[in-house]
Short mmCIF file of C-alpha atoms in Angstrom, two decimals:
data_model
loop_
_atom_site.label_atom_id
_atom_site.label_comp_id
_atom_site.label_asym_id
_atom_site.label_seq_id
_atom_site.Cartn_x
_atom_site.Cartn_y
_atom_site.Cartn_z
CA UNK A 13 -64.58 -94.99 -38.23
CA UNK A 14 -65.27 -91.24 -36.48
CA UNK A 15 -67.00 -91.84 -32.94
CA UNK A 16 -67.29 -89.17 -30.31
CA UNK A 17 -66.51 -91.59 -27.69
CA UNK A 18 -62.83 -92.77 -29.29
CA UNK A 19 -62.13 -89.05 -29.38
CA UNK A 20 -63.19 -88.28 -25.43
CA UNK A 21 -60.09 -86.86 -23.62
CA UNK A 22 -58.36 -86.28 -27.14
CA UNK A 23 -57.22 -89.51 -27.04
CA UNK A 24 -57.04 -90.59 -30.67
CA UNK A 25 -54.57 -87.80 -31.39
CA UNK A 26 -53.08 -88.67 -28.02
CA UNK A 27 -52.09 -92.27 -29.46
CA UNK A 28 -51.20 -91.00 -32.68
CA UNK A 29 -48.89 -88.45 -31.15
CA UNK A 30 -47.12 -91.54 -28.93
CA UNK A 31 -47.09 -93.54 -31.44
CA UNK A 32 -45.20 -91.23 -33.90
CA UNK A 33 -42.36 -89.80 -31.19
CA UNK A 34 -42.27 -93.91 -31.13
CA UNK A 35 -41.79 -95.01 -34.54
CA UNK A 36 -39.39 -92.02 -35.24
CA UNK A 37 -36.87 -93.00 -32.71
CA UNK A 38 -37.03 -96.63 -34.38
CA UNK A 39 -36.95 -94.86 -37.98
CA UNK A 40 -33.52 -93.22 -36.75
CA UNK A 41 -31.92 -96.45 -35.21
CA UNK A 42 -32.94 -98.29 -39.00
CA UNK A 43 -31.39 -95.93 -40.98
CA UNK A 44 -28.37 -95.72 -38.76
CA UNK A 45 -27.73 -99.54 -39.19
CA UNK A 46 -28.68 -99.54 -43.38
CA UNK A 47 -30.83 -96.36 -44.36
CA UNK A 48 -30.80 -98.07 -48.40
CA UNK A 49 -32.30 -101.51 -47.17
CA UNK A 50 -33.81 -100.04 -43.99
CA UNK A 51 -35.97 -97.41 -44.87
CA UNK A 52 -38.89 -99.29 -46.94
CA UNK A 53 -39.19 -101.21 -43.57
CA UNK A 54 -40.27 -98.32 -41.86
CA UNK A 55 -42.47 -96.51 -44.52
CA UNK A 56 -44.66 -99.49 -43.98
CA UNK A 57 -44.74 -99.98 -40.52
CA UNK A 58 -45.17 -96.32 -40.64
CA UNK A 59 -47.84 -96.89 -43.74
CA UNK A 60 -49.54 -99.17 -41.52
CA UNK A 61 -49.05 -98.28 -37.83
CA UNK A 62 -49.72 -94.39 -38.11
CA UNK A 63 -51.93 -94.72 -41.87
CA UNK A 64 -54.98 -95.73 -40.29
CA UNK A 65 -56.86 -97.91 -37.72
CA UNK A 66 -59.65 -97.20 -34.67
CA UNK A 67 -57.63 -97.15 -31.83
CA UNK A 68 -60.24 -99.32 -29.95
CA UNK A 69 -58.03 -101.34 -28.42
CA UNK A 70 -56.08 -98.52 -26.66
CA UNK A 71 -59.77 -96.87 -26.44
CA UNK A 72 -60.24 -100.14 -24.33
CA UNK A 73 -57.29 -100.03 -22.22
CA UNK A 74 -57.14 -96.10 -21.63
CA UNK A 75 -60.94 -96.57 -20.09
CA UNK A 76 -60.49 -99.22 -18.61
CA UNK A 77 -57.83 -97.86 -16.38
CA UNK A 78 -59.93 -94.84 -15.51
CA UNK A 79 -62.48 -96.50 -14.44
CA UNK A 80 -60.49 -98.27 -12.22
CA UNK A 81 -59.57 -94.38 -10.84
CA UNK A 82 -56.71 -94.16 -12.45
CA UNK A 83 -55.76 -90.24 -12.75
CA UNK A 84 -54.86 -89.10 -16.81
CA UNK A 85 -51.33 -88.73 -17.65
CA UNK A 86 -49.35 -89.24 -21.16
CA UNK A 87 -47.38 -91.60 -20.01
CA UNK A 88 -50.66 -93.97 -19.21
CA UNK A 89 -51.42 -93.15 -22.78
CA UNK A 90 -47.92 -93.97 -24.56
CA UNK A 91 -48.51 -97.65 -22.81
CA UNK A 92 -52.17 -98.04 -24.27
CA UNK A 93 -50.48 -97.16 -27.66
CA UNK A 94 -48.29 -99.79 -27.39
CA UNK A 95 -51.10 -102.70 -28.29
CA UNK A 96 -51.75 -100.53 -31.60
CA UNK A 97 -47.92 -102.20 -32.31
CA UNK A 98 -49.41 -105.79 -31.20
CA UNK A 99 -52.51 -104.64 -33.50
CA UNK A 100 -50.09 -103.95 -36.57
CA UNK A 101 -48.15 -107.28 -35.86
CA UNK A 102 -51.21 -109.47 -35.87
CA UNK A 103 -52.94 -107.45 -38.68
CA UNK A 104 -49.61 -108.32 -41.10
CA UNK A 105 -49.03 -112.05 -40.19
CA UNK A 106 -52.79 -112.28 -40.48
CA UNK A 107 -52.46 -110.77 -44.31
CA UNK A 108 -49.88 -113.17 -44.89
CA UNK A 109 -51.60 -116.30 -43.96
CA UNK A 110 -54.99 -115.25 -45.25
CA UNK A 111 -53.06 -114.55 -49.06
CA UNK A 112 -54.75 -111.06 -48.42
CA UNK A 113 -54.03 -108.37 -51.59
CA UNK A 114 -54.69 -105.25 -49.40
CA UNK A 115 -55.22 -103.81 -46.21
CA UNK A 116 -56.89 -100.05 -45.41
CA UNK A 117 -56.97 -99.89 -49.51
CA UNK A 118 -53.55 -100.32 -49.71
CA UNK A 119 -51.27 -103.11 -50.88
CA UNK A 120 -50.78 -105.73 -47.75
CA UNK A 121 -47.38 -105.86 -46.57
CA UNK A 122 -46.47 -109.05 -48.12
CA UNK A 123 -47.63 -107.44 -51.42
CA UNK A 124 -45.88 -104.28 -50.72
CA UNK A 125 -42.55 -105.97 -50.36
CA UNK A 126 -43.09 -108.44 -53.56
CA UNK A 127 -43.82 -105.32 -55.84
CA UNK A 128 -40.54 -103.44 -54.61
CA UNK A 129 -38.33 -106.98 -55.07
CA UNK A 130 -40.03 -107.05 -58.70
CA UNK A 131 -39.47 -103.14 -59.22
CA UNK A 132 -35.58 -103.53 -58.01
CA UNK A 133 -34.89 -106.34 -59.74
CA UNK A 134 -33.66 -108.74 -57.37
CA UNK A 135 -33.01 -112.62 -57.88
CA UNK A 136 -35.46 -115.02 -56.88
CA UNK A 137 -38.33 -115.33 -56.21
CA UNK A 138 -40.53 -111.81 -55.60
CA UNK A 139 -44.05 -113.74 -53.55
CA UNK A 140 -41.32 -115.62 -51.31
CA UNK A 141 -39.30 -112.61 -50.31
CA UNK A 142 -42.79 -110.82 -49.89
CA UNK A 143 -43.49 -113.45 -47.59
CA UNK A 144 -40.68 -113.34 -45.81
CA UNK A 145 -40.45 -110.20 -45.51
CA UNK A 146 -43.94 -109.61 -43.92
CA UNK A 147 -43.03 -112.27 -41.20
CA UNK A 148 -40.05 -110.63 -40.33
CA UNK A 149 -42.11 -106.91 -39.91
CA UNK A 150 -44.67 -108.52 -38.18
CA UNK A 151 -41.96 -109.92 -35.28
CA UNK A 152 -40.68 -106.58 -35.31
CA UNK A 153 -43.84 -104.70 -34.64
CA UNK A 154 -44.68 -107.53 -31.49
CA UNK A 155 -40.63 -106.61 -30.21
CA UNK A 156 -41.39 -102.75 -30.68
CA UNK A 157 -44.68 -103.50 -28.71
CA UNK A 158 -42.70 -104.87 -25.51
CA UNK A 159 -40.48 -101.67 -26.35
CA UNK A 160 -42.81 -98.93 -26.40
CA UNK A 161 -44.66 -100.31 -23.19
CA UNK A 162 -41.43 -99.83 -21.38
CA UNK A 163 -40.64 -96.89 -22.70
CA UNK A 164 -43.77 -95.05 -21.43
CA UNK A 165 -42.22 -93.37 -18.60
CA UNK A 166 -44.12 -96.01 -16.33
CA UNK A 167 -42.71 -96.72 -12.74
CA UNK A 168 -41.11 -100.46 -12.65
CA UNK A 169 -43.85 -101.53 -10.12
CA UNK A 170 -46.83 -100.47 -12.24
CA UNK A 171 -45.23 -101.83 -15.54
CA UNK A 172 -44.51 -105.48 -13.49
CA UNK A 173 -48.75 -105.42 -12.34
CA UNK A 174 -49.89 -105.11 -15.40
CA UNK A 175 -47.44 -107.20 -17.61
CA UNK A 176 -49.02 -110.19 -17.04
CA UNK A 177 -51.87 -109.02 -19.13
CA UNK A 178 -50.16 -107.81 -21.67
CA UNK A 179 -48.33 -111.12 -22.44
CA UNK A 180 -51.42 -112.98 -22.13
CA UNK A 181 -52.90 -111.21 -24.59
CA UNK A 182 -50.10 -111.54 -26.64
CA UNK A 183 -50.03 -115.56 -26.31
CA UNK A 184 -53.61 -115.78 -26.88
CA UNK A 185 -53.63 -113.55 -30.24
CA UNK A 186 -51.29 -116.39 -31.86
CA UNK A 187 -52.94 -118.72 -30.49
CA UNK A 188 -56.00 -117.84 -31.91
CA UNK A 189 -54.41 -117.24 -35.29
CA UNK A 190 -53.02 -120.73 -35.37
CA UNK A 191 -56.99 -122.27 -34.55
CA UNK A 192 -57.86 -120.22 -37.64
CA UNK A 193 -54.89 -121.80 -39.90
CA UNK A 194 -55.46 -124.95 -38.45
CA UNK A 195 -59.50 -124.76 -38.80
CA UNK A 196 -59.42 -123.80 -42.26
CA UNK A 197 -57.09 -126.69 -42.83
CA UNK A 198 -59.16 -129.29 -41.34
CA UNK A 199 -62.44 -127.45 -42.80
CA UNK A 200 -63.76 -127.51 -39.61
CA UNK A 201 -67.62 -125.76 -40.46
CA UNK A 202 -69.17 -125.92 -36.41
CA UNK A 203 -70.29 -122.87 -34.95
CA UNK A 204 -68.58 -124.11 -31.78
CA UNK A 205 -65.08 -124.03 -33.99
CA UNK A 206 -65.98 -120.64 -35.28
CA UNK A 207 -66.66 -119.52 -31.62
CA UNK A 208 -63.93 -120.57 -29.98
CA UNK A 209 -61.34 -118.63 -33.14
CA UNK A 210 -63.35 -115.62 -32.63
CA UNK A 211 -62.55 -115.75 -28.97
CA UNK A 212 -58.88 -116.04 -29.17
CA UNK A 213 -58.16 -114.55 -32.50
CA UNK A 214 -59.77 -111.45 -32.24
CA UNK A 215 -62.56 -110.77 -29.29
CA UNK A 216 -59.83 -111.04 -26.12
CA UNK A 217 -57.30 -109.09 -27.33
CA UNK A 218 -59.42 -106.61 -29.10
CA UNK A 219 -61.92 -105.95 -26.00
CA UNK A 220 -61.18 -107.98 -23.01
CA UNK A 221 -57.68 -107.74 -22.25
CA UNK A 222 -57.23 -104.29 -23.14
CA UNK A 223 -59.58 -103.59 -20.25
CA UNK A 224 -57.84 -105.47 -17.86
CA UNK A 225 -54.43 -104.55 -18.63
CA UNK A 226 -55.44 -100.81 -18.49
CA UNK A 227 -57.31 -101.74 -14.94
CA UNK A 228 -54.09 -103.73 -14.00
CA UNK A 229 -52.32 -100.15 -14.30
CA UNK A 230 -54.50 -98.16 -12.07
CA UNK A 231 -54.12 -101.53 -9.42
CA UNK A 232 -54.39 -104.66 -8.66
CA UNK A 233 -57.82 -105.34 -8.21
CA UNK A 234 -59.35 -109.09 -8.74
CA UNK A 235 -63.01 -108.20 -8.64
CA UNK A 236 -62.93 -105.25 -10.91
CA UNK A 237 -60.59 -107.66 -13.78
CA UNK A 238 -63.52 -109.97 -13.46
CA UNK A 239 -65.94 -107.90 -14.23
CA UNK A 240 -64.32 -105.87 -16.77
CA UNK A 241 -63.57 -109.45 -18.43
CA UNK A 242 -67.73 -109.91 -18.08
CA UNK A 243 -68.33 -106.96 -20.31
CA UNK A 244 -65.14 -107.19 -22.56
CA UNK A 245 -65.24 -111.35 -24.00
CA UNK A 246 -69.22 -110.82 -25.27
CA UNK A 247 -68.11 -107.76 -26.56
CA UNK A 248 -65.01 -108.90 -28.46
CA UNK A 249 -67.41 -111.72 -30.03
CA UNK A 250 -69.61 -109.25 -31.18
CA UNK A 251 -67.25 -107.14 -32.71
CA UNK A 252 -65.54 -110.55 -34.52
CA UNK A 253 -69.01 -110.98 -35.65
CA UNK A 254 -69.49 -107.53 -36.94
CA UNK A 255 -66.22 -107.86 -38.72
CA UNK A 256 -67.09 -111.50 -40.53
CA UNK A 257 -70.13 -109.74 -41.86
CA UNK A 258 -68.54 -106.71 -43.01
CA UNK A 259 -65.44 -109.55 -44.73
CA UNK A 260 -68.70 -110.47 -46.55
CA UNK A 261 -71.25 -107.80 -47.18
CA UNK A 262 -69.33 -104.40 -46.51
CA UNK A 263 -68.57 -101.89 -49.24
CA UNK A 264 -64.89 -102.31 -50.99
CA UNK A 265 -64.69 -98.40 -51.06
CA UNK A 266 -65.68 -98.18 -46.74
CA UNK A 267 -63.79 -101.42 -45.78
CA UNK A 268 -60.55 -101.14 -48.17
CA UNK A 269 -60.75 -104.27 -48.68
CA UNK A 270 -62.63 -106.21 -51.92
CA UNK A 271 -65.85 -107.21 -51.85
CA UNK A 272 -66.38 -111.18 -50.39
CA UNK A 273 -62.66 -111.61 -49.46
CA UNK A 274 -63.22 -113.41 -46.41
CA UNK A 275 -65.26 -115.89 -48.76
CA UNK A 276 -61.88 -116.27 -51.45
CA UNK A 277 -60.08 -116.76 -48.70
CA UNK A 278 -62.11 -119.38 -47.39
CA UNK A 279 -62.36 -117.96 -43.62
CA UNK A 280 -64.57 -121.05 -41.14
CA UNK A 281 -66.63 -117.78 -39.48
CA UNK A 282 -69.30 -117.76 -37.53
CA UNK A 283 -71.37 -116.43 -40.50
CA UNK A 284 -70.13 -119.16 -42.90
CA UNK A 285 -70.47 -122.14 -40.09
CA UNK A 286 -73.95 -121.17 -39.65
CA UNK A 287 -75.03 -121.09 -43.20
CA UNK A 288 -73.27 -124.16 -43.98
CA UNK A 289 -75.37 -125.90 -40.85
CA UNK A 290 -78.63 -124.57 -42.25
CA UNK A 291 -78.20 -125.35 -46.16
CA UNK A 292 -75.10 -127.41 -46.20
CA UNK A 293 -72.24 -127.74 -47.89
CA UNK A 294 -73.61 -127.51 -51.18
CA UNK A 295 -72.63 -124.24 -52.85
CA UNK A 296 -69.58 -123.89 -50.87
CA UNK A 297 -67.69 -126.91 -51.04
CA UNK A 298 -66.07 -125.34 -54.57
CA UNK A 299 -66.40 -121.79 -54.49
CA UNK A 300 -65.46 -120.91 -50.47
CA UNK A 301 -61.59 -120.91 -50.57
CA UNK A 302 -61.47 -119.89 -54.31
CA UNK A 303 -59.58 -117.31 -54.72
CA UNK A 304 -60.69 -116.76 -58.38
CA UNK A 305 -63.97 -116.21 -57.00
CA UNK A 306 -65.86 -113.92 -59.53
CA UNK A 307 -68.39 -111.23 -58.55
CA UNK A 308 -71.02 -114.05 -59.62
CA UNK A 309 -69.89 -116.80 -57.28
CA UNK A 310 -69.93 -113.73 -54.59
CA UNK A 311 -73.51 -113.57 -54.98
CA UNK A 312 -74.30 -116.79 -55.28
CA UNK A 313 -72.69 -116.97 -51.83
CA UNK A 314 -73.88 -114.25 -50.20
CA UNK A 315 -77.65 -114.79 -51.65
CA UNK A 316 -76.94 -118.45 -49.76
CA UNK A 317 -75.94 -116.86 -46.69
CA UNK A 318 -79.05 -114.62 -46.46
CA UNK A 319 -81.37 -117.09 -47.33
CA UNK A 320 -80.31 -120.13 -45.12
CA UNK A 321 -80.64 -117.64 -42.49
CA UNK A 322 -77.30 -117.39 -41.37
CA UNK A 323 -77.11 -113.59 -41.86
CA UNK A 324 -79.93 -112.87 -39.59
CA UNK A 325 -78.75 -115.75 -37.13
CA UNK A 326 -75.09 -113.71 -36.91
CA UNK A 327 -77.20 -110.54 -36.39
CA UNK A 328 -79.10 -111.88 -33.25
CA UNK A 329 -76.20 -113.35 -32.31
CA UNK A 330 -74.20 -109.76 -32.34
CA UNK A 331 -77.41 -108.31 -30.79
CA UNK A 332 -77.29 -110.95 -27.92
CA UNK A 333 -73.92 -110.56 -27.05
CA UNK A 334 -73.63 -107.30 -27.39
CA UNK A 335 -76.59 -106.95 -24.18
CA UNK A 336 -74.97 -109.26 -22.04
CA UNK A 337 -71.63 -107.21 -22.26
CA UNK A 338 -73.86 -104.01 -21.54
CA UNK A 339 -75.51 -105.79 -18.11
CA UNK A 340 -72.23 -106.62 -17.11
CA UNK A 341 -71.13 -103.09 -17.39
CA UNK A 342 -73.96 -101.88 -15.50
CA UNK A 343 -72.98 -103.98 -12.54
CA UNK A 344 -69.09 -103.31 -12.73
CA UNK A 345 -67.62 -100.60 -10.14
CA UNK A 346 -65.92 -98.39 -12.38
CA UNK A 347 -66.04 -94.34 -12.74
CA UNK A 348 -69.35 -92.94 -13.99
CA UNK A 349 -67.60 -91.27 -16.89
CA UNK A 350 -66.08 -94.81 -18.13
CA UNK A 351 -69.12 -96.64 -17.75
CA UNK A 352 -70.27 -93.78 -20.53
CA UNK A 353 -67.37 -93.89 -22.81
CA UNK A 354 -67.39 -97.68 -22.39
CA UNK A 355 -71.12 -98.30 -23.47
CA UNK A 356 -70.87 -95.98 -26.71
CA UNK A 357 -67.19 -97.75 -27.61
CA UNK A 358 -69.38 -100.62 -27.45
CA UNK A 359 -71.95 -99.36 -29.97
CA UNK A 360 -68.78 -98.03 -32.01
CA UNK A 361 -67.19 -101.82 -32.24
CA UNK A 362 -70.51 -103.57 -33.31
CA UNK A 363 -72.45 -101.88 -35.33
CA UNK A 364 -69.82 -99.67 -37.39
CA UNK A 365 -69.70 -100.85 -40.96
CA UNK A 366 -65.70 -100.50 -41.16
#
C-alpha cells in the first residue's frame, strides 16, 4: 500500500533502515551460536520483517508522539520500529493457528519451515516441526521487540513512561488472538463476539496503542492518551473491518493471499456474523471452515454475504466508525501537522484494498 502520508518525514525508509541495522546485529549473534541451523531462522524473519508490510503501526506511534510535541530524532523512530517486531510475531502465530498457506504471496512461516524439513530430509514429521518451528519464531520476534525498544538510544526515564503501553498492547494482542481461537471453537456467530475479537485482536494494537505509546514518549499526559484512544479504538475497528472484507472479496494477486481464505479458514468476523444473523446458518454451516473450499463454494458464499446484506452492513459500519474516530481527532490537542498526517493514515487503513 503507497500513501503519501506513511511516507511524510521519510519515515517508511526511516523504519526500514532501523529495522535492518536491527535484524543484522541479531543475524550475527545466530550465526555465531549455529550459522548451519541458524541462518534459515533469520532469512525469514528477515523474509517477513523487512519483505513487506505498511508500517501503520509505527506510522501510528511516530505521529502520535509528535503531536504530543515531541521534537524528530532517529532514536524516537528505532522505538516505533520496534512494534513492526510485535507485528511480525502476531502475524506468524496468527498463520499458524489460522492453517494459513501464505502470507505477502509467500509461503507462511509454518509452511516455509515444513518444505525445508521435507527438502533436508529430516525424521518425523515435516507439518509438526513447521509448527513448531513457527511458534518458536514468533516468541522470538515478541523478545526482539522488548530488545529493539531498548536499544533505541532512549533515556531510561522516557523508555520506563511509555512501557506501560507497550506491554499492554502486547497482553491485549494475545489476548485477542486467544477470543478468536476460542470463538471459532465455540462457533460463536454474534456481532457482539465478532466486535469484541476485532477490538483486541487487531484494532488496539494496530491504531490505538500505537498512539498512546508514541504520546507516552513525548510525556505523560492523561488527557491527550484519552483522546488519542477516542480517535485510535473506532479506527482500529474500521481497519479490522476493512481487512475481513478484503479476507473475503480482495484480489489474490493485491492481497497475497487466496481468494476467500478467511472463509476456509472459518474466521467468526464481523462480515460473516452479520450475514449469518440476516440469512442464517444455512449455507455456512458446511462450507465456512472448509478448507477444501472450491472457487464454487467461494461464490456461493460471497453471493450470500452480499445478498443478506451483510456486505453493505460491514461497509456502513466501516463508514460509521471511521467518522467518529475523525470527530475525535478534531477535538484532540495535538500539532496541526499530526492532526493532517493522522486523518489521511486514517483514510490509508480503511479504505486501502491491501
Amino acid at each position: 500500500m503507497t500513501h503519501p502520508f506513511l511516507d511524510r518525514a521519510d519515515l517508511r525508509i526511516r523504519v526500514q533502515r532501523a529495522l535492518d541495522r536491527f535484524l543484522r546485529l541479531r543475524r550475527d549473534r545466530l550465526t555465531e551460536i549455529e550459522p548451519e541451523a541458524l541462518r534459515p531462522v533469520a532469512d525469514a524473519i528477515d523474509a517477513l520483517v523487512l519483505g513487506g508490510g505498511k508500517r501503520l503501526r509505527p506510522a501510528f506511534a511516530y505521529w502520535g508522539y509528535r503531536g504530543a510535541g515531541g521534537a524528530d530524532a532517529d532514536e524516537i523512530v528505532a522505538a516505533v520500529a520496534a512494534l513492526e517486531l510485535v507485528q511480525a510475531s502476531a502475524l506468524i502465530h496468527d498463520d499458524v493457528m489460522d492453517g494459513s498457506e501464505t502470507r505477502r504471496g509467500e509461503p507462511a512461516v509454518h509452511r516455509r519451515f515444513a518444505n525445508l524439513h521435507r527438502a533436508s530430509g529430516w525424521r518425523g514429521d515435516g507439518d509438526g516441526f513447521g509448527t513448531a518451528a513457527a511458534i518458536l519464531l514468533g516468541d522470538l520476534c515478541l523478545v526482539w521487540s522488548d530488545e529493539m525498544l531498548h536499544a533505541s538510544g532512549l533515556d531510561p526515564v522516557t523508555l520506563a513512561r511509555s512501557r506501560p503501553v507497550f506491554d499492554d498492547m502486547r497482553s491485549e494482542v494475545t489476548i485477542g488472538q486467544y477470543l478468536d481461537v476460542q470463538t471459532q471453537a465455540t462457533g460463536d456467530t454474534s456481532t457482539a463476539r465478532a466486535s469484541l475479537v476485532a477490538r483486541f485482536k487487531s484494532a488496539k494494537y494496530t491504531i490505538e496503542q500505537p498512539l498512546v505509546f508514541g504520546a507516552a514518549l513525548a510525556g505523560d499526559s492523561p488527557r491527550l492518551a484519552k483522546a488519542l484512544s477516542a480517535f485510535g479504538l473506532p479506527l482500529g475497528e474500521a481497519f479490522q473491518l476493512r481487512d475481513d472484507v478484503l479476507g473475503v472479496f480482495g484480489d489474490p494477486a493485491v492481497t497475497g493471499k487466496p481468494a476467500g481464505d478467511d472463509l476456509r479458514e472459518g474466521k467468526r468476523t464481523y462480515l460473516i456474523a452479520a450475514a449469518i444473523e440476516s440469512a442464517g446458518h444455512g449455507v455456512f454451516d458446511n462450507r465456512l471452515g472448509d478448507p477444501g473450499l472450491d472457487a464454487q463454494g467461494v461464490a456461493l458464499l460471497r453471493r450470500t454475504i452480499v445478498d443478506s446484506g451483510a456486505l453493505h452492513r460491514t461497509e456502513e459500519r466501516i463508514a460509521e466508525l471511521t467518522g467518529a474516530a475523525l470527530r475525535a481527532l478534531d477535538t484532540a490537542e495535538i500539532t496541526d501537522e499530526a492532526r493532517e498526517v493522522l486523518t489521511g493514515l486514517a483514510q490509508a487503513a480503511t479504505q486501502r484494498a491491501v
